């Protein structure tokens, strides 16, 4: 049973964000939506807290108003096995207002930071050969979206 749940503070888009995220990640679902009543502080009937699961990880999203904003100081890493997975998550999360950053980092249309990372990157960067790790790191630092074939080519020299 999960004992720590990421809790995301949105201005007013918690329900839209949860719906978007469950559409991007397989094996995901919205578990519940608690709505504001007449007492507020949000508009009556609007989502207050949305509980959802992304690939087995539970999250909560709150419509708490414009007091707080997301920063890259907190990000979510998406572990990918194939380039097709990297491409799917990258394209989905950067689409419709998201921003590409660097080295596999992006910010989605809601301002949440993500790292879309192929598992192969960690394998190559932890090579016992320091020259391989150096070449892979140098290649990764030049990329926006990570490319497994380019990382492997860098490892091969």
mmCIF file of C-alpha atoms in Angstrom:
data_model
loop_
_atom_site.group_PDB
_atom_site.id
_atom_site.type_symbol
_atom_site.label_atom_id
_atom_site.label_comp_id
_atom_site.label_asym_id
_atom_site.label_seq_id
_atom_site.Cartn_x
_atom_site.Cartn_y
_atom_site.Cartn_z
ATOM 1 C CA UNK A 1 0.000 0.000 0.000
ATOM 2 C CA UNK A 2 1.323 3.436 -0.964
ATOM 3 C CA UNK A 3 2.001 5.617 2.082
ATOM 4 C CA UNK A 4 3.224 8.829 0.409
ATOM 5 C CA UNK A 5 1.072 10.505 -2.233
ATOM 6 C CA UNK A 6 2.210 13.450 -4.375
ATOM 7 C CA UNK A 7 -0.284 16.293 -3.849
ATOM 8 C CA UNK A 8 -0.394 18.868 -6.639
ATOM 9 C CA UNK A 9 -1.778 22.385 -6.107
ATOM 10 C CA UNK A 10 -3.508 23.852 -9.158
ATOM 11 C CA UNK A 11 -5.251 27.199 -9.527
ATOM 12 C CA UNK A 12 -8.473 25.824 -11.022
ATOM 13 C CA UNK A 13 -7.417 23.062 -13.448
ATOM 14 C CA UNK A 14 -7.032 20.027 -11.141
ATOM 15 C CA UNK A 15 -9.802 18.019 -12.780
ATOM 16 C CA UNK A 16 -8.674 18.879 -16.316
ATOM 17 C CA UNK A 17 -5.071 18.003 -15.431
ATOM 18 C CA UNK A 18 -6.076 14.645 -13.915
ATOM 19 C CA UNK A 19 -8.194 13.816 -16.974
ATOM 20 C CA UNK A 20 -5.286 14.741 -19.240
ATOM 21 C CA UNK A 21 -2.742 12.679 -17.289
ATOM 22 C CA UNK A 22 -4.927 9.551 -17.208
ATOM 23 C CA UNK A 23 -5.359 9.889 -20.984
ATOM 24 C CA UNK A 24 -1.564 9.944 -21.471
ATOM 25 C CA UNK A 25 -0.501 7.102 -19.161
ATOM 26 C CA UNK A 26 -1.792 3.532 -19.543
ATOM 27 C CA UNK A 27 -3.199 1.734 -16.506
ATOM 28 C CA UNK A 28 -4.412 5.029 -15.072
ATOM 29 C CA UNK A 29 -7.741 6.208 -13.697
ATOM 30 C CA UNK A 30 -9.505 8.905 -11.752
ATOM 31 C CA UNK A 31 -10.503 7.478 -8.383
ATOM 32 C CA UNK A 32 -12.668 10.275 -6.989
ATOM 33 C CA UNK A 33 -13.550 13.941 -7.258
ATOM 34 C CA UNK A 34 -14.547 15.895 -4.141
ATOM 35 C CA UNK A 35 -16.397 19.061 -5.093
ATOM 36 C CA UNK A 36 -16.756 22.413 -3.364
ATOM 37 C CA UNK A 37 -20.136 23.020 -1.770
ATOM 38 C CA UNK A 38 -22.004 26.249 -1.150
ATOM 39 C CA UNK A 39 -19.583 27.131 1.681
ATOM 40 C CA UNK A 40 -16.706 27.409 -0.829
ATOM 41 C CA UNK A 41 -14.054 28.618 -0.900
ATOM 42 C CA UNK A 42 -14.143 27.527 -4.557
ATOM 43 C CA UNK A 43 -17.188 27.829 -6.812
ATOM 44 C CA UNK A 44 -19.944 25.420 -5.768
ATOM 45 C CA UNK A 45 -19.788 22.234 -7.847
ATOM 46 C CA UNK A 46 -16.228 22.767 -9.024
ATOM 47 C CA UNK A 47 -13.581 20.171 -8.241
ATOM 48 C CA UNK A 48 -11.800 20.637 -4.925
ATOM 49 C CA UNK A 49 -9.622 17.485 -4.735
ATOM 50 C CA UNK A 50 -9.160 14.877 -7.461
ATOM 51 C CA UNK A 51 -7.605 11.513 -6.579
ATOM 52 C CA UNK A 52 -6.099 9.599 -9.491
ATOM 53 C CA UNK A 53 -3.630 6.857 -10.357
ATOM 54 C CA UNK A 54 -0.917 7.035 -13.030
ATOM 55 C CA UNK A 55 0.780 3.726 -13.816
ATOM 56 C CA UNK A 56 0.164 2.439 -10.306
ATOM 57 C CA UNK A 57 1.178 5.663 -8.500
ATOM 58 C CA UNK A 58 -1.571 7.517 -6.647
ATOM 59 C CA UNK A 59 -1.741 11.323 -6.887
ATOM 60 C CA UNK A 60 -4.031 14.001 -5.518
ATOM 61 C CA UNK A 61 -4.743 17.338 -7.184
ATOM 62 C CA UNK A 62 -6.243 20.359 -5.432
ATOM 63 C CA UNK A 63 -7.871 23.433 -6.889
ATOM 64 C CA UNK A 64 -6.430 25.815 -4.312
ATOM 65 C CA UNK A 65 -6.321 29.073 -6.240
ATOM 66 C CA UNK A 66 -3.426 31.087 -7.670
ATOM 67 C CA UNK A 67 -1.405 31.273 -4.435
ATOM 68 C CA UNK A 68 1.264 28.721 -5.460
ATOM 69 C CA UNK A 69 2.882 27.845 -8.778
ATOM 70 C CA UNK A 70 4.812 24.783 -9.937
ATOM 71 C CA UNK A 71 8.590 25.010 -10.395
ATOM 72 C CA UNK A 72 11.163 22.602 -11.854
ATOM 73 C CA UNK A 73 12.414 22.055 -8.286
ATOM 74 C CA UNK A 74 9.873 19.204 -8.217
ATOM 75 C CA UNK A 75 9.488 16.983 -11.265
ATOM 76 C CA UNK A 76 8.202 13.544 -12.165
ATOM 77 C CA UNK A 77 10.463 11.056 -13.944
ATOM 78 C CA UNK A 78 8.830 8.837 -16.549
ATOM 79 C CA UNK A 79 10.877 5.648 -16.942
ATOM 80 C CA UNK A 80 10.796 4.496 -20.569
ATOM 81 C CA UNK A 81 12.093 1.247 -22.046
ATOM 82 C CA UNK A 82 11.745 2.065 -25.760
ATOM 83 C CA UNK A 83 12.115 5.110 -27.982
ATOM 84 C CA UNK A 84 8.432 4.740 -28.869
ATOM 85 C CA UNK A 85 7.598 5.263 -25.188
ATOM 86 C CA UNK A 86 9.904 8.292 -24.994
ATOM 87 C CA UNK A 87 8.265 9.739 -28.104
ATOM 88 C CA UNK A 88 4.708 9.069 -26.851
ATOM 89 C CA UNK A 89 5.188 10.701 -23.455
ATOM 90 C CA UNK A 90 7.267 13.548 -24.859
ATOM 91 C CA UNK A 91 4.799 14.361 -27.604
ATOM 92 C CA UNK A 92 1.760 14.004 -25.321
ATOM 93 C CA UNK A 93 3.148 16.080 -22.456
ATOM 94 C CA UNK A 94 4.626 18.859 -24.620
ATOM 95 C CA UNK A 95 1.580 19.088 -26.892
ATOM 96 C CA UNK A 96 -1.083 21.775 -26.632
ATOM 97 C CA UNK A 97 0.961 24.335 -24.717
ATOM 98 C CA UNK A 98 3.732 22.302 -23.074
ATOM 99 C CA UNK A 99 7.368 23.406 -23.352
ATOM 100 C CA UNK A 100 10.463 21.422 -24.233
ATOM 101 C CA UNK A 101 13.339 22.233 -21.911
ATOM 102 C CA UNK A 102 16.613 20.239 -22.124
ATOM 103 C CA UNK A 103 18.109 16.820 -21.363
ATOM 104 C CA UNK A 104 14.730 15.073 -21.345
ATOM 105 C CA UNK A 105 12.997 17.726 -19.223
ATOM 106 C CA UNK A 106 9.731 19.366 -20.191
ATOM 107 C CA UNK A 107 6.955 21.435 -18.651
ATOM 108 C CA UNK A 108 3.395 20.394 -19.499
ATOM 109 C CA UNK A 109 0.516 22.757 -20.280
ATOM 110 C CA UNK A 110 -0.375 22.909 -16.570
ATOM 111 C CA UNK A 111 3.137 23.953 -15.511
ATOM 112 C CA UNK A 112 4.196 20.567 -14.090
ATOM 113 C CA UNK A 113 7.797 19.503 -14.819
ATOM 114 C CA UNK A 114 8.524 16.023 -16.160
ATOM 115 C CA UNK A 115 11.652 14.111 -17.100
ATOM 116 C CA UNK A 116 11.063 11.597 -19.900
ATOM 117 C CA UNK A 117 14.038 9.285 -19.541
ATOM 118 C CA UNK A 118 14.951 6.052 -21.305
ATOM 119 C CA UNK A 119 16.129 3.378 -18.870
ATOM 120 C CA UNK A 120 19.062 2.836 -21.222
ATOM 121 C CA UNK A 121 20.505 6.240 -20.251
ATOM 122 C CA UNK A 122 21.230 5.144 -16.670
ATOM 123 C CA UNK A 123 22.735 1.887 -17.930
ATOM 124 C CA UNK A 124 25.078 3.712 -20.302
ATOM 125 C CA UNK A 125 26.006 6.465 -17.839
ATOM 126 C CA UNK A 126 26.940 3.889 -15.199
ATOM 127 C CA UNK A 127 29.332 2.082 -17.546
ATOM 128 C CA UNK A 128 32.488 0.879 -15.793
ATOM 129 C CA UNK A 129 34.380 2.542 -18.652
ATOM 130 C CA UNK A 130 34.630 6.242 -17.726
ATOM 131 C CA UNK A 131 35.103 7.215 -21.386
ATOM 132 C CA UNK A 132 31.738 5.660 -22.292
ATOM 133 C CA UNK A 133 30.010 7.473 -19.427
ATOM 134 C CA UNK A 134 31.667 10.753 -20.482
ATOM 135 C CA UNK A 135 30.621 10.422 -24.136
ATOM 136 C CA UNK A 136 27.045 9.519 -23.176
ATOM 137 C CA UNK A 137 26.819 12.433 -20.742
ATOM 138 C CA UNK A 138 28.161 14.849 -23.356
ATOM 139 C CA UNK A 139 25.643 13.570 -25.918
ATOM 140 C CA UNK A 140 22.754 13.807 -23.438
ATOM 141 C CA UNK A 141 23.634 17.390 -22.530
ATOM 142 C CA UNK A 142 23.201 18.415 -26.191
ATOM 143 C CA UNK A 143 19.720 16.875 -26.484
ATOM 144 C CA UNK A 144 16.281 18.276 -25.845
ATOM 145 C CA UNK A 145 14.265 15.031 -26.147
ATOM 146 C CA UNK A 146 16.457 12.031 -25.350
ATOM 147 C CA UNK A 147 17.246 9.675 -28.228
ATOM 148 C CA UNK A 148 18.300 6.129 -27.334
ATOM 149 C CA UNK A 149 20.032 5.456 -30.671
ATOM 150 C CA UNK A 150 22.126 8.619 -30.352
ATOM 151 C CA UNK A 151 23.034 7.745 -26.757
ATOM 152 C CA UNK A 152 24.108 4.249 -27.808
ATOM 153 C CA UNK A 153 26.124 5.688 -30.724
ATOM 154 C CA UNK A 154 27.883 8.007 -28.301
ATOM 155 C CA UNK A 155 28.619 5.065 -26.000
ATOM 156 C CA UNK A 156 30.103 3.106 -28.906
ATOM 157 C CA UNK A 157 32.335 6.049 -29.742
#
